[in-house]
Every structure is written in C-alpha cells, then in structure tokens.
Amino acid sequence: MTGKEKLLSALKTKGIKYIFGYTGGAIMPVFDELENYKDLQFIMSRHEQGAAFMAQGISRGSLSTNNPQVGVCIATSGPGAMNLTTGVADAHMDSVPMLIVTGQVATGVIATDAFQESDIVGVMMPISKQTYMPLHADDVETTVHEAHYVATTGRGGPVLVDIPKDIQNQSVSKKYHFDVKGYRPVLPGYFYHPTPERGPLERAMKLINKSVRPLIFCGHGVVNSRAGNLLQQFAEKVNIPIAFTLHGISALPADHPLSLGMMGMHGTVEANKAVVEADLLISFGMRFDDRVTAKLDEYAANADVIHVEIDPSEIDKNVATSVAINADVYRTLRVLLDDPMLTYKPRRRWFKKIDEHRKAMREALQGEIDGGVGDNGKLLMKTIVHQLSLATKGKDLIVPDVGQHQMMAARFYNYQTENSWFTSGGAGTMGVSLPMAIGVKLSRPDERVWSISGDGGFQMNMQELGTIMEHQIDIKMLLLNNGYLGMVRQWQTLFFDGRYSGTPMLNPDYGFIAKAYDIPYLKVTKVKDIRPALQKAIDQKGPILIEFVCDPTEVILPMIPAGGGFNDMIVTRPQKEKSVSKRKKKGNKS
Amino acid sequence: MKRRAILAFMHDRPGVLNKVSMLIRKKMYNVDTLTVCSSRVKGISRMTITLREDDIAKVTQVIKQLEKFTEVISAKELDTNKSYWREAAIIKLEVDSEHLKAFKGRYNFEVLDKKSKDIQIIQLAGSTAQIDNFLDKVGREHIIEIARTGVTAMEK
Ligand SMILES: Cc1ncc(C[n+]2csc(CCOP(=O)(O)OP(=O)(O)O)c2C)c(N)n1
Ligand SMILES: [Mg+2]
C-alpha cells in the first residue's frame, strides 16, 4: 500500500462520497489511484475556487441530514492550491468543516522554488483550522483521520493535508498498522467543551426570569448543532422573541410568531429596535460580528448579555457578557428546556412595542413588493424573491451570492425548511453561489436548490456552468441582473453622492452563454412573467437559468451605515435618486 | 504601556511557533521577547512571550486565541508580582578589570573568558531591570557585543 491509497481509503472510511477538484503534476498519482475507487465520485470544477465552494456545499447541506459529510476538495501544488485559498478562508470564517488535499512537490526539492512549488502550509495556516504535511506514507492515514476529526469537532473549520508527490507514491513500511476502529487522535492541546456548567446556567435562568424585555439571538451555532427546533420550543416556553443573524436564518420557520427576522446592518426594523430596547440578550451560537453589532460602544448599552458559544475565544471578544456559557447550543437548550426554574411571562407591553415596529416596517415595504418595479419600470429584487417564496411555499434550499440580492434573499424568502439557507457570511465572497449550490444539491438530491446571483458574482464563477452541464446538476439559477455591482452602488447612492465609480458593467448576452452550455434559459422583464418563469423552473427537470432585468436603483433597507450605530438606521429612502450619472450609459446595456 | 508575560505550553509540532508569531502580528503587537524551551514532559514545549498592552481584555483575547490553536495546551498571563521573570546575558566588554570588579558584589556575574587585559566576556542572569541596571552602572560605552536570551518566567 502506498500513500495515495492510504489517503483515498481513509477518505472512504470517513464516509466521503464526492471529491471536487482539478488535477495537475504534483497530484497526479492520487488522481491515478482514484480510478480504483469507484465509490469516491470525482467532480471536476472548472476552477479550483469552484471546487472549494462545492466542498463547502456538501458540508453545509448535509449537516442536517442523517448522514453528515465533510466536503473534500483536491488540487495540485502551486497555482492549483493557491486557487483554493478564497474558498478555504471563506469556510474558516463561516466555521464550515472541509478537507483540502493538495499535492506538493517532492520532499527532495521542497524549499528550492521548484516548479509549481508554493508553501501552501504557510499560506493556509492563518486561514484554516489546521494544516498538515505528512512526510512518510505511514503518516498519511492517521493524518487524514486526525484532519477529519479536527475539521468536524467543536467549532468546525477547513483543514489542509498537503502531500508531497514522493510520499503519495511511497509504500508504507512492513510493520505498518492502523487500527481504524480503535483510532483516537492524540491532541493534548485540542479541547472543546460541549456540556454547559450548572453555575452559569442558573445565573442565566435567573436573568431570564427577571427580564422584562428579553430577546433571543439565533446564530449559526443553532443551525450547526441542529438545535433550531429546541430553540423554538425554548422561545415558546419563556415567550421571548427571536432575532436572527445572517447565518441563523432557517434554523426555525421564518414566519414563526416570535420571529423578528434578521438583525444587523440590513436587519428588520423590529429586530434592530428590539436590540436597542431589550434589557436582556440571550445569544446562541454567534460571534457578535460587526455587521450584527454596528458601532460597538453603543451596542446593547442597557442590556445584560447571556452568551452560549462553543468557541471560548468568541466569548467577551466584542461584547462583554453577563453570563458566559461555553458549551454546545443543542446541549444547553436541552438542559434549559427541561428546567422547571424557567417561567413563562406574557410580556404584553414588550410585544406591543415590537408589533408597532413590525407594522411600520411592513407598511414601508408592502407597496414596493406589490408594485414589483422601480421608477424605470425594471423589476425589483424583493418582488422576485417574494414570488419565489410563494411559488415554493418557502420549502426550497436557497444559495445566494453576495450583494443586494443576497440581502433580499435573506429578508424576503419565508424559510420553512431547517438548514435551507447557505450563504457566505463572514467573508462575503462574491462568486460562491454557483459552485456552492452544486455541492448543496449533491448533498440533498431530493430537494430543490435555487442559486440566486447578481450579474457581478455570477460572472466570478460562471465557468462552473461547465460542471453543471457535464453532470446535469439540477439547480435552478436565478440571475438578478441590474447591470451594476449593486450593493456597492447602493453605498455610492447613500454615502458617496451618487458617484458610480467602478460599479456599472457591460454584461454579456446570458442567453448565448446558457445556450453554449446547453442550459435552458428564460429572460424576464415584466412582473407578470415572474411567477410563470419560476413555475417553469419548478416543473422542468434539470438546470435552468432565468435572467431577471432588475432596477439598479433599488436599495435594500433598512441599513445601518458602516461605522454607525442602531440609531443611525436608515429606514426609508432619503430621496429619489437623481438622474443616473452619464457614466452609467457607457457600461450598462440591459 | 504595561509589559505582559504570557506563558504557554504547547504540543511540539512543526509550525507552532509560526502560528503563535502570526497571531501576535495579526493582533498588531510587536513581540518584546519570546523564548521557547522543552518542558518537563517530553513533546511539550514551554513558551514565554512578553509584549506591551494596557488593556487586560485584549491580553485575555490573545490568550484565548492562543489556546484555540490545536497545539496549545494552556496559556495564561503571569502576574508580575507573583512570578519570576528572568533572562540571561552574555556580554563582551572592553573594560578595565578593576572597574568591573567593583560591581562583583552587587551583580553576580561570572567571567567566561579574558581575551586580553581589558577585553572580557561575562555572563549574567537576572531580571531585565537588573541586567539593564548593570549595563548602566558599568557603562554601556564598554559593550562590544551583547546577547540576551529574552524573558523566561515561572510562577512563585
Ligand atoms: C470577491 C469579492 N469582491 C468584491 C466584493 C465587494 N462587493 C460586495 S457586494 C458587491 C457587488 C455585487 O454585485 P452583484 O453580484 O451584481 O450583486 P448585486 O449587489 O447587484 O445584487 C461587491 C463588489 C466581494 N464581496 N467579494
Ligand atoms: Mg448586480
């Protein structure tokens, strides 16, 4: 047995079904060996970044299934490995378990600037959870097992295994033995602490019982520990409203009466006002990112904070806690739910206030959603997302890209299915949607997957249409084309006096592009055609691309300006946009 | 700014030092001193880092992020009053023997080598302040070369 066989058999043992990637000199032995492993399906991306996001899609999508899997991506040394980095950093920011396998130049020439050599362990170190370079075939199998363990336990993250070419081909020694069943990683410095301690729990319950205007925060940790249902029961038990982080979305049904929707920079008025007015924040599995807190010195000034979080380094990082519970969200909720100490309170006054905010919000938006077009007669993204929500009854899986359309998808889809929202949050990487949707679809083949992109992000990984074509991946692609890098344009509208520098772009004819990949294509320009087009995508099997011609002047509101506090929240559009500057003409065709 | 000493024990694996120093850089500190040695237990290294920070919350963050590394077993700040911070120095001096001798009583240095009548190599261990003090007293103009280990520390 050789290093490459040990690698692949270890992956197989770990339940891996798909390997995404791209070959090249330093990884060829592994690819050659892959031919002998028929139950490891290789899917070739068209760019290594695509492979990294496909792998993420597998991990993110499957975590709520009975058979959670870790996404695996593979690439050659140097440029191949370097092309993975964005997807790896993205996984690191979003706590997504992932295994990255890269070929490395042979040990004899490492550190000589050999052809296609890059110090990928050094490069990945700050953007991954752990990195390995096995230096003997005997070490390959243990390394893969340990890498898998580290990637999937505690707070998840990407782990790199960089294997020199000669080690891939090297035979294991005669005395080699690996006990798969008995294997326990030896990691004296690696701990995580899943069980909540009694002391902090009791203090937390006291605060909860005492509070008049409490608010629950639902973060990524709720989805990752599959605690959405428990959180819902907990909220009902104590009658406390819930605000969601971007990654907390889809932990429980979006239209639950206690749900206030998303909070933070593009959060709802009711969620953000509740944050300001609350006297207690009970946060589950989140890290108080700056898009959630806005200006820190004004944040939660009058509230106690209970923070339940598996990663101790997130506790007291941005927001000082009153009670810190370093534990798994699921286990904590399990204990809280069964504890008779917690009391139900009607909180009439608190809910009345929240309902007022909610009503104001709804009034501000309903007109736009119903109208469906901007002043220029072009479609509004919020209407498209709303229509999609109706057409799918909120049950489908949504993979947005990054930009205005992402925030629209976060806000206007009525998520009903647990773990049905997959987005690049921490890194906000444009281009994720197409490849990540491929991974999500493969992890959840019986569910419908919608990839929603802007014209900017779509073009960042558009090459993966090739992968979709080759494997007939059944994802429904919605391209919300506003002819601009819309989110940046929105900032320019609001904070840069409407100088649209570097945001307009000339778009290709997407119909031709779809045709080139033999993918059915529809173009929608009118409100009345939105629903039938979506229905067509639902009714037909296989991939489809629907382009919507969208209004570039639409803005996603509310918005807390970067650097501002919750009191600076912009709720209604300050004024109609002045006639769009001349420069626009140059770049914008549609 | 207040000088802090962080003591960490870590699994001796390649790349740990790299990770630690990258973290310190990322947090925008300039390392004052950093020493590593093996601990009582085989395979476990002991690292002492000194840096300058007034805000205790920030030091706590560094410690928590150090502990987050798979290899790091424990990390903590050492209270100045409840721990010994020591370093050693090797100093090559161009100095008159008689001048040097005058300090023998107060500073417990050892002469390693007498190159010539007025060139000597000595070694001295003590707190950073003690060594600084010694150098000031003897006169820094006498120093030809100096090597200091950086701080290593232990709780009382
Ligand atoms: C890789 C990358 N580059 C740049 C950005 C900065 N950025 C954030 S949103 C955005 C605009 C996205 O435009 P588009 O994909 O057309 O979506 P829209 O906002 O128009 O819906 C940009 C440039 C980013 N997030 N990611
Ligand atoms: Mg756009």
PDB file of C-alpha atoms in Angstrom, chain A residues 23-164:
ATOM      1  CA  THR A  23      -5.595  17.787 -11.412  1.00  0.00           C
ATOM      2  CA  GLY A  24      -2.003  18.747 -12.147  1.00  0.00           C
ATOM      3  CA  GLY A  25       1.551  17.429 -11.913  1.00  0.00           C
ATOM      4  CA  ALA A  26       2.009  17.171  -8.154  1.00  0.00           C
ATOM      5  CA  ILE A  27      -1.294  15.417  -7.502  1.00  0.00           C
ATOM      6  CA  MET A  28      -1.348  13.064 -10.490  1.00  0.00           C
ATOM      7  CA  PRO A  29      -0.516   9.926  -8.501  1.00  0.00           C
ATOM      8  CA  VAL A  30      -3.618  10.448  -6.347  1.00  0.00           C
ATOM      9  CA  PHE A  31      -5.780  11.041  -9.416  1.00  0.00           C
ATOM     10  CA  ASP A  32      -4.377   7.917 -10.983  1.00  0.00           C
ATOM     11  CA  GLU A  33      -5.291   5.941  -7.894  1.00  0.00           C
ATOM     12  CA  LEU A  34      -8.755   7.498  -7.856  1.00  0.00           C
ATOM     13  CA  GLU A  35      -9.614   5.329 -10.846  1.00  0.00           C
ATOM     14  CA  ASN A  36      -9.632   2.373  -8.470  1.00  0.00           C
ATOM     15  CA  TYR A  37     -12.098   3.946  -6.073  1.00  0.00           C
ATOM     16  CA  LYS A  38     -15.422   3.835  -7.811  1.00  0.00           C
ATOM     17  CA  ASP A  39     -17.423   4.903  -4.792  1.00  0.00           C
ATOM     18  CA  LEU A  40     -15.493   8.143  -4.460  1.00  0.00           C
ATOM     19  CA  GLN A  41     -17.048  10.239  -7.166  1.00  0.00           C
ATOM     20  CA  PHE A  42     -14.749  12.828  -8.629  1.00  0.00           C
ATOM     21  CA  ILE A  43     -16.290  16.033  -9.889  1.00  0.00           C
ATOM     22  CA  MET A  44     -14.079  18.339 -11.852  1.00  0.00           C
ATOM     23  CA  SER A  45     -14.667  22.006 -11.253  1.00  0.00           C
ATOM     24  CA  ARG A  46     -13.585  24.485 -13.884  1.00  0.00           C
ATOM     25  CA  HIS A  47     -11.512  26.466 -11.425  1.00  0.00           C
ATOM     26  CA  GLU A  48     -10.165  25.298  -8.062  1.00  0.00           C
ATOM     27  CA  GLN A  49     -12.103  28.024  -6.249  1.00  0.00           C
ATOM     28  CA  GLY A  50     -15.238  26.358  -7.555  1.00  0.00           C
ATOM     29  CA  ALA A  51     -14.117  23.048  -6.047  1.00  0.00           C
ATOM     30  CA  ALA A  52     -13.619  24.625  -2.628  1.00  0.00           C
ATOM     31  CA  PHE A  53     -17.130  26.067  -2.657  1.00  0.00           C
ATOM     32  CA  MET A  54     -18.630  22.808  -3.910  1.00  0.00           C
ATOM     33  CA  ALA A  55     -16.967  21.056  -0.993  1.00  0.00           C
ATOM     34  CA  GLN A  56     -18.430  23.673   1.334  1.00  0.00           C
ATOM     35  CA  GLY A  57     -21.828  22.986  -0.194  1.00  0.00           C
ATOM     36  CA  ILE A  58     -21.540  19.313   0.728  1.00  0.00           C
ATOM     37  CA  SER A  59     -20.646  20.065   4.344  1.00  0.00           C
ATOM     38  CA  ARG A  60     -23.220  22.795   4.780  1.00  0.00           C
ATOM     39  CA  GLY A  61     -26.026  20.969   3.033  1.00  0.00           C
ATOM     40  CA  SER A  62     -25.554  17.558   4.597  1.00  0.00           C
ATOM     41  CA  LEU A  63     -25.151  18.648   8.213  1.00  0.00           C
ATOM     42  CA  SER A  64     -28.881  18.404   8.785  1.00  0.00           C
ATOM     43  CA  THR A  65     -29.244  15.030   7.096  1.00  0.00           C
ATOM     44  CA  ASN A  66     -28.884  11.624   8.689  1.00  0.00           C
ATOM     45  CA  ASN A  67     -25.570  11.285   7.002  1.00  0.00           C
ATOM     46  CA  PRO A  68     -23.481  14.418   7.528  1.00  0.00           C
ATOM     47  CA  GLN A  69     -20.479  14.510   5.239  1.00  0.00           C
ATOM     48  CA  VAL A  70     -17.369  16.578   5.036  1.00  0.00           C
ATOM     49  CA  GLY A  71     -16.710  18.272   1.722  1.00  0.00           C
ATOM     50  CA  VAL A  72     -13.384  17.390   0.160  1.00  0.00           C
ATOM     51  CA  CYS A  73     -11.522  19.394  -2.455  1.00  0.00           C
ATOM     52  CA  ILE A  74      -8.298  18.499  -4.133  1.00  0.00           C
ATOM     53  CA  ALA A  75      -5.784  20.386  -6.222  1.00  0.00           C
ATOM     54  CA  THR A  76      -2.263  20.309  -7.464  1.00  0.00           C
ATOM     55  CA  SER A  77       0.597  22.263  -5.898  1.00  0.00           C
ATOM     56  CA  GLY A  78       1.379  25.929  -6.501  1.00  0.00           C
ATOM     57  CA  PRO A  79      -1.300  27.607  -8.634  1.00  0.00           C
ATOM     58  CA  GLY A  80      -3.851  24.871  -8.060  1.00  0.00           C
ATOM     59  CA  ALA A  81      -3.559  25.098  -4.306  1.00  0.00           C
ATOM     60  CA  MET A  82      -3.426  28.890  -4.423  1.00  0.00           C
ATOM     61  CA  ASN A  83      -6.703  28.966  -6.326  1.00  0.00           C
ATOM     62  CA  LEU A  84      -8.372  27.177  -3.423  1.00  0.00           C
ATOM     63  CA  THR A  85      -7.469  29.795  -0.860  1.00  0.00           C
ATOM     64  CA  THR A  86     -10.522  32.071  -1.168  1.00  0.00           C
ATOM     65  CA  GLY A  87     -12.865  29.140  -0.641  1.00  0.00           C
ATOM     66  CA  VAL A  88     -10.806  27.957   2.318  1.00  0.00           C
ATOM     67  CA  ALA A  89     -10.691  31.361   4.007  1.00  0.00           C
ATOM     68  CA  ASP A  90     -14.425  31.604   3.448  1.00  0.00           C
ATOM     69  CA  ALA A  91     -15.001  28.230   5.131  1.00  0.00           C
ATOM     70  CA  HIS A  92     -12.793  29.317   8.019  1.00  0.00           C
ATOM     71  CA  MET A  93     -14.808  32.486   8.571  1.00  0.00           C
ATOM     72  CA  ASP A  94     -18.084  30.566   8.440  1.00  0.00           C
ATOM     73  CA  SER A  95     -16.994  27.571  10.562  1.00  0.00           C
ATOM     74  CA  VAL A  96     -17.539  25.097   7.746  1.00  0.00           C
ATOM     75  CA  PRO A  97     -15.771  21.738   8.098  1.00  0.00           C
ATOM     76  CA  MET A  98     -13.855  20.836   4.989  1.00  0.00           C
ATOM     77  CA  LEU A  99     -10.864  18.764   3.952  1.00  0.00           C
ATOM     78  CA  ILE A 100      -8.414  20.210   1.475  1.00  0.00           C
ATOM     79  CA  VAL A 101      -5.981  17.844  -0.169  1.00  0.00           C
ATOM     80  CA  THR A 102      -3.140  19.341  -2.157  1.00  0.00           C
ATOM     81  CA  GLY A 103      -0.211  17.834  -3.968  1.00  0.00           C
ATOM     82  CA  GLN A 104       3.185  19.223  -3.062  1.00  0.00           C
ATOM     83  CA  VAL A 105       6.498  18.999  -4.891  1.00  0.00           C
ATOM     84  CA  ALA A 106       8.659  16.062  -3.848  1.00  0.00           C
ATOM     85  CA  THR A 107      10.357  16.284  -0.451  1.00  0.00           C
ATOM     86  CA  GLY A 108      13.780  16.384  -2.099  1.00  0.00           C
ATOM     87  CA  VAL A 109      13.059  19.746  -3.740  1.00  0.00           C
ATOM     88  CA  ILE A 110      10.827  21.411  -1.174  1.00  0.00           C
ATOM     89  CA  ALA A 111      12.022  24.939  -0.419  1.00  0.00           C
ATOM     90  CA  THR A 112      14.090  25.221  -3.593  1.00  0.00           C
ATOM     91  CA  ASP A 113      11.464  27.175  -5.559  1.00  0.00           C
ATOM     92  CA  ALA A 114      10.810  24.052  -7.568  1.00  0.00           C
ATOM     93  CA  PHE A 115       8.363  24.174 -10.441  1.00  0.00           C
ATOM     94  CA  GLN A 116       4.874  24.876  -9.084  1.00  0.00           C
ATOM     95  CA  GLU A 117       6.046  24.958  -5.536  1.00  0.00           C
ATOM     96  CA  SER A 118       4.317  27.188  -3.056  1.00  0.00           C
ATOM     97  CA  ASP A 119       4.462  26.995   0.705  1.00  0.00           C
ATOM     98  CA  ILE A 120       0.792  26.154   0.938  1.00  0.00           C
ATOM     99  CA  VAL A 121       1.010  25.097   4.583  1.00  0.00           C
ATOM    100  CA  GLY A 122       2.327  28.561   5.331  1.00  0.00           C
ATOM    101  CA  VAL A 123      -0.302  30.198   3.154  1.00  0.00           C
ATOM    102  CA  MET A 124      -3.212  28.276   4.620  1.00  0.00           C
ATOM    103  CA  MET A 125      -2.132  28.469   8.255  1.00  0.00           C
ATOM    104  CA  PRO A 126      -3.899  31.744   9.070  1.00  0.00           C
ATOM    105  CA  ILE A 127      -6.998  30.914   7.011  1.00  0.00           C
ATOM    106  CA  SER A 128      -7.707  27.363   8.138  1.00  0.00           C
ATOM    107  CA  LYS A 129      -8.328  25.463  11.333  1.00  0.00           C
ATOM    108  CA  GLN A 130      -5.296  23.236  10.926  1.00  0.00           C
ATOM    109  CA  THR A 131      -2.660  22.263   8.376  1.00  0.00           C
ATOM    110  CA  TYR A 132      -0.708  19.038   7.863  1.00  0.00           C
ATOM    111  CA  MET A 133       2.088  17.794   5.692  1.00  0.00           C
ATOM    112  CA  PRO A 134       2.702  14.070   6.168  1.00  0.00           C
ATOM    113  CA  LEU A 135       6.316  13.227   5.427  1.00  0.00           C
ATOM    114  CA  HIS A 136       6.023   9.454   5.248  1.00  0.00           C
ATOM    115  CA  ALA A 137       3.417   7.173   3.709  1.00  0.00           C
ATOM    116  CA  ASP A 138       2.968   5.677   7.184  1.00  0.00           C
ATOM    117  CA  ASP A 139       1.641   9.028   8.395  1.00  0.00           C
ATOM    118  CA  VAL A 140      -0.945   9.625   5.688  1.00  0.00           C
ATOM    119  CA  GLU A 141      -3.828   7.625   7.111  1.00  0.00           C
ATOM    120  CA  THR A 142      -3.518   8.953  10.679  1.00  0.00           C
ATOM    121  CA  THR A 143      -3.224  12.449   9.283  1.00  0.00           C
ATOM    122  CA  VAL A 144      -6.454  12.157   7.310  1.00  0.00           C
ATOM    123  CA  HIS A 145      -8.283  10.753  10.323  1.00  0.00           C
ATOM    124  CA  GLU A 146      -6.947  13.461  12.582  1.00  0.00           C
ATOM    125  CA  ALA A 147      -7.716  16.152   9.993  1.00  0.00           C
ATOM    126  CA  HIS A 148     -11.279  14.901   9.735  1.00  0.00           C
ATOM    127  CA  TYR A 149     -11.636  14.894  13.499  1.00  0.00           C
ATOM    128  CA  VAL A 150     -10.325  18.428  13.860  1.00  0.00           C
ATOM    129  CA  ALA A 151     -12.467  19.711  10.972  1.00  0.00           C
ATOM    130  CA  THR A 152     -15.698  18.331  12.381  1.00  0.00           C
ATOM    131  CA  THR A 153     -15.473  18.723  16.146  1.00  0.00           C
ATOM    132  CA  GLY A 154     -16.065  21.810  18.269  1.00  0.00           C
ATOM    133  CA  ARG A 155     -16.364  24.789  16.011  1.00  0.00           C
ATOM    134  CA  GLY A 156     -15.928  23.352  12.533  1.00  0.00           C
ATOM    135  CA  GLY A 157     -13.396  24.559  10.021  1.00  0.00           C
ATOM    136  CA  PRO A 158     -11.294  23.713   6.987  1.00  0.00           C
ATOM    137  CA  VAL A 159      -8.208  21.513   7.403  1.00  0.00           C
ATOM    138  CA  LEU A 160      -5.418  21.147   4.877  1.00  0.00           C
ATOM    139  CA  VAL A 161      -3.475  17.977   4.084  1.00  0.00           C
ATOM    140  CA  ASP A 162      -0.558  18.813   1.785  1.00  0.00           C
ATOM    141  CA  ILE A 163       1.132  15.667   0.468  1.00  0.00           C
ATOM    142  CA  PRO A 164       4.477  15.717  -1.328  1.00  0.00           C
TER     143      PRO A 164
END
